[in-house]
Amino acid sequence: MNYDAVIFDLDGTVTESAPGIMKSVSYALNKMGKPVPSEDVLRKFVGPPLHKSFMEFCGLTDEEADTAVKTYRERHAVIGWKEAVVYSGILPMLLSLKKNGAYIALASSKPLPLCEKTLEYFGLLPLFDRVVGPDFQNKSGEKEYLIKKALPDHYKNACMVGDRKFDIEGAKKAGVTAVGVGYGYGSEEELKESGCDLYAETVDDLSNLLLGSAPRAKGMFITFEGSDGCGKSTQMKLLKEYLLSCGARLTVTREPGGCEISERIRSLVLDVKAMGMTDECEALLFAAARSQHVKDVIKPAVESGKIVLCDRYVDSSIAYQGGGRGLGSWVKVINEKAVAGCMPDLTLLFDIDAEEALRRRKNATGADRIESAQSGFMTDVYNAFMALSKEEPERIKVIDANGEIEQIASRVRQMVTDKILTLSLRSEKTEG
Ligand code: TYD
């Protein structure tokens, strides 16, 4: 790896935070009865210390700028900070840096509690060894001071990654390599003129520049399971949106299906017209579709560092065909080849009471062949899922799916971020 200590700027480097910042600057100026500048000028507020920007771009006095910063924070601290997202690819890059034992810190001109809150909201805080924001000695947030404070006691090669000239100038004064990124709010010209040592146009370029030929963190495989009507598809969609906002790279897929051949098997196996199908034929078709799906989609995605979210997987076969159809442990046997060693890192099993599930299923239209099975079938499926969760409590986490959607979503987010961290820290220990 090229660097053993990497210091990041926040806005425009880790997070795309312009919308919340620009709206909060406008809010402060409006409230003070000052004219609001154009979008182009507002955009310049992202990155540098606010106090300085209010004076430079809006002609405020030192005292007025103090008030403007306070007023800005009224809005930003409540809603503005949540209007950000992490740039796509930042999460796998940080996990790879951690896997290789790098020290990671943040040096931002934003108040420290806000930096921490933002990193925590996106599940990134535990990946940072140190987070530094301005303090009373450094009210205006001079970068050189922040960078020096963020550096570890010992390092061989340190760099500061930022998107504005303040980051580059600060890095040079602090005596570390200055890396400019072109995907943030400063132009390539600004970064090169201020003397950046290295320039990365995209997050992938940055990742290559920091990691060199060091091994990358593997991705992760998460499956969503439960009886029909448990609400897992809604939760998968919400988790997808959240993980994208955290800078993850994702593959979202489903079973049966997920690739061309398996989608063709899906239309056959779920077809209500295929009523004469034997239970064994059904189980083998699910396994056949899975085999192709693992090879074409799941394995390549995990190996390339992506997080795979899959709506149903082998546990559905064990519960529906093994439990519901009564085929028992033979289902595990035929699936061994199909999964080819590719088991989920985490399975979220949505547990809902039978009446609620039935109500939801009745509201949904067009039951497929499996959902049209006789009553009693769903109870066997449910019991098989529960038995599985007891056999593998580490992998299969049962989630109470009876509450409010947002409450359930928050539990799901917590479980997934915890798992991402334990996996990355574990691989650091075992491989590093
Ligand atoms: P789908 O429309 O995806 O339903 P859901 O939204 O409930 O997941 O249909 C998949 C159906 O196939 C569902 O009833 C469960 C069943 N199934 C099995 O019986 N075995 C399996 O291995 C899989 C993957 C699904």
Coordinates of N, CA, C and O and ligand atoms in Angstrom, one line a residue, residues 224-233 254-257 266 269-270 282-283 285-287 289-290 311-322 325 331 335 361 366 368-372 377-378 381 385, ligand 1:
F224 N -32.3 -11.8 2.1 CA -33.6 -11.5 2.8 C -34.5 -12.6 2.7 O -34.8 -13.1 1.6
E225 N -35.0 -13.1 3.9 CA -35.9 -14.3 3.9 C -37.1 -14.1 4.7 O -37.1 -13.2 5.6
G226 N -38.1 -14.9 4.5 CA -39.3 -14.9 5.3 C -40.5 -15.4 4.6 O -40.4 -15.7 3.4
S227 N -41.6 -15.7 5.3 CA -42.8 -16.2 4.6 C -43.3 -15.1 3.7 O -43.0 -13.9 3.8
D228 N -44.2 -15.5 2.8 CA -44.8 -14.6 1.8 C -45.5 -13.5 2.7 O -46.2 -13.9 3.6
G229 N -45.4 -12.3 2.3 CA -46.1 -11.2 3.0 C -45.4 -10.6 4.2 O -46.0 -9.9 5.0
C230 N -44.1 -11.0 4.4 CA -43.4 -10.6 5.6 C -42.8 -9.2 5.4 O -42.3 -8.6 6.4
G231 N -42.9 -8.6 4.2 CA -42.4 -7.2 4.0 C -40.9 -7.1 3.7 O -40.4 -6.0 3.7
K232 N -40.3 -8.2 3.4 CA -38.8 -8.1 3.2 C -38.4 -7.3 1.9 O -37.4 -6.7 1.9
S233 N -39.3 -7.4 0.9 CA -39.0 -6.6 -0.3 C -38.9 -5.1 -0.1 O -38.0 -4.4 -0.6
R254 N -32.5 -11.2 -7.1 CA -33.6 -12.0 -6.4 C -33.5 -13.4 -6.8 O -32.9 -13.8 -7.8
E255 N -34.2 -14.3 -6.1 CA -34.4 -15.7 -6.4 C -35.8 -16.1 -6.3 O -36.5 -15.5 -5.4
P256 N -36.3 -17.0 -7.1 CA -35.6 -17.5 -8.3 C -35.4 -16.4 -9.3 O -36.3 -15.5 -9.5
G257 N -34.3 -16.4 -10.0 CA -34.1 -15.4 -11.1 C -32.7 -14.8 -10.9 O -31.8 -15.4 -10.5
R266 N -37.5 -19.2 -13.5 CA -38.5 -18.6 -12.6 C -39.9 -18.6 -13.2 O -40.8 -19.0 -12.6
V269 N -41.2 -22.2 -12.9 CA -41.4 -22.8 -11.5 C -42.5 -22.0 -10.8 O -43.2 -22.6 -9.9
L270 N -42.8 -20.8 -11.1 CA -43.8 -20.0 -10.4 C -45.1 -20.0 -11.2 O -46.1 -19.5 -10.8
E282 N -39.9 -29.3 -8.6 CA -39.8 -27.9 -8.2 C -38.5 -27.6 -7.4 O -37.9 -26.6 -7.7
A283 N -38.2 -28.5 -6.5 CA -37.0 -28.2 -5.7 C -35.7 -28.2 -6.6 O -34.8 -27.4 -6.4
L285 N -35.6 -27.4 -9.8 CA -35.6 -26.2 -10.6 C -35.1 -25.0 -9.8 O -34.3 -24.2 -10.3
F286 N -35.6 -24.9 -8.5 CA -35.0 -23.8 -7.7 C -33.5 -23.9 -7.6 O -32.8 -22.9 -7.6
A287 N -33.0 -25.1 -7.3 CA -31.6 -25.3 -7.2 C -30.9 -25.0 -8.5 O -29.8 -24.4 -8.5
A289 N -31.8 -22.9 -10.9 CA -31.8 -21.5 -11.1 C -30.7 -20.9 -10.2 O -29.9 -20.0 -10.6
R290 N -30.6 -21.4 -9.0 CA -29.6 -20.8 -8.0 C -28.2 -21.1 -8.5 O -27.3 -20.2 -8.4
D311 N -33.0 -11.0 -2.7 CA -34.3 -11.3 -2.2 C -34.5 -12.9 -2.3 O -34.7 -13.3 -3.4
R312 N -34.4 -13.6 -1.2 CA -34.5 -15.0 -1.1 C -33.2 -15.7 -1.6 O -32.6 -15.3 -2.6
Y313 N -32.9 -16.9 -1.0 CA -31.8 -17.7 -1.4 C -32.0 -19.1 -0.9 O -33.2 -19.5 -0.7
V314 N -31.0 -19.8 -0.6 CA -31.1 -21.3 -0.3 C -32.0 -21.5 0.9 O -32.7 -22.6 0.9
D315 N -32.1 -20.6 1.9 CA -32.9 -20.9 3.0 C -34.4 -21.0 2.6 O -35.2 -21.7 3.3
S316 N -34.8 -20.3 1.5 CA -36.2 -20.4 1.0 C -36.4 -21.8 0.6 O -37.5 -22.4 0.8
S317 N -35.4 -22.4 -0.1 CA -35.6 -23.8 -0.6 C -35.8 -24.8 0.6 O -36.6 -25.7 0.6
I318 N -34.9 -24.5 1.7 CA -35.0 -25.4 2.8 C -36.4 -25.3 3.5 O -37.0 -26.3 4.0
A319 N -36.8 -24.0 3.6 CA -38.1 -23.8 4.3 C -39.3 -24.2 3.4 O -40.2 -24.9 3.9
Y320 N -39.3 -23.8 2.1 CA -40.5 -24.1 1.3 C -40.6 -25.5 0.8 O -41.6 -26.2 0.9
Q321 N -39.4 -26.0 0.2 CA -39.4 -27.3 -0.3 C -39.1 -28.4 0.8 O -39.8 -29.4 0.8
G322 N -38.1 -28.0 1.6 CA -37.8 -29.0 2.7 C -38.9 -29.0 3.7 O -39.4 -30.1 4.0
R325 N -43.1 -28.5 1.5 CA -43.4 -29.7 0.7 C -43.0 -31.0 1.4 O -43.3 -32.1 0.8
V331 N -33.2 -31.6 0.3 CA -33.1 -30.2 -0.3 C -31.7 -29.6 0.0 O -31.2 -29.0 -0.9
N335 N -28.8 -28.7 -2.9 CA -28.3 -27.3 -3.0 C -26.9 -27.1 -2.7 O -26.3 -26.0 -2.9
R361 N -51.0 -10.7 2.3 CA -51.0 -11.5 1.0 C -52.3 -11.4 0.3 O -52.4 -11.3 -0.9
G366 N -52.6 -11.5 -7.6 CA -51.9 -12.5 -8.4 C -50.9 -13.4 -7.7 O -49.7 -13.4 -7.8
D368 N -48.7 -16.6 -6.9 CA -48.0 -17.5 -7.8 C -48.3 -18.9 -7.4 O -49.1 -19.2 -6.5
R369 N -47.7 -19.9 -8.1 CA -48.0 -21.3 -7.9 C -47.7 -21.7 -6.4 O -48.4 -22.5 -5.8
I370 N -46.6 -21.2 -5.9 CA -46.2 -21.6 -4.5 C -47.1 -21.0 -3.5 O -47.5 -21.7 -2.6
E371 N -47.5 -19.7 -3.7 CA -48.3 -19.0 -2.8 C -49.7 -19.6 -2.8 O -50.5 -19.4 -1.8
S372 N -50.1 -20.3 -3.9 CA -51.4 -20.9 -3.9 C -51.5 -22.3 -3.3 O -52.5 -23.0 -3.4
F377 N -49.4 -25.2 4.7 CA -48.1 -25.1 4.0 C -47.3 -24.0 4.6 O -46.2 -24.2 4.9
M378 N -48.0 -22.8 4.7 CA -47.3 -21.7 5.2 C -46.8 -21.8 6.7 O -45.8 -21.3 7.1
V381 N -43.7 -23.8 6.4 CA -42.6 -23.0 6.0 C -42.1 -22.1 7.1 O -40.9 -22.1 7.3
F385 N -38.3 -22.1 8.8 CA -37.4 -20.9 8.8 C -36.9 -20.7 10.3 O -35.8 -20.4 10.5
Ligands
TYD1 P1 -41.8 -13.9 -5.3 O1 -42.7 -13.3 -6.3 O2 -40.4 -13.5 -5.4 O3 -42.4 -13.8 -3.9 P2 -41.8 -13.1 -2.6 O4 -42.0 -11.6 -2.8 O5 -42.7 -13.6 -1.5 O6 -40.4 -13.5 -2.4 O7 -41.9 -15.5 -5.5 C1 -41.1 -16.4 -5.0 C2 -41.8 -17.5 -4.4 O8 -41.0 -18.7 -4.6 C3 -42.2 -17.4 -3.0 O9 -43.5 -17.9 -2.7 C4 -41.2 -18.3 -2.3 C5 -40.9 -19.4 -3.4 N1 -39.5 -20.0 -3.3 C6 -39.4 -21.3 -3.0 O10 -40.4 -22.0 -2.8 N2 -38.2 -21.9 -3.0 C7 -37.1 -21.1 -3.2 O11 -35.9 -21.7 -3.2 C8 -37.2 -19.7 -3.5 C9 -36.0 -18.9 -3.8 C10 -38.5 -19.2 -3.6

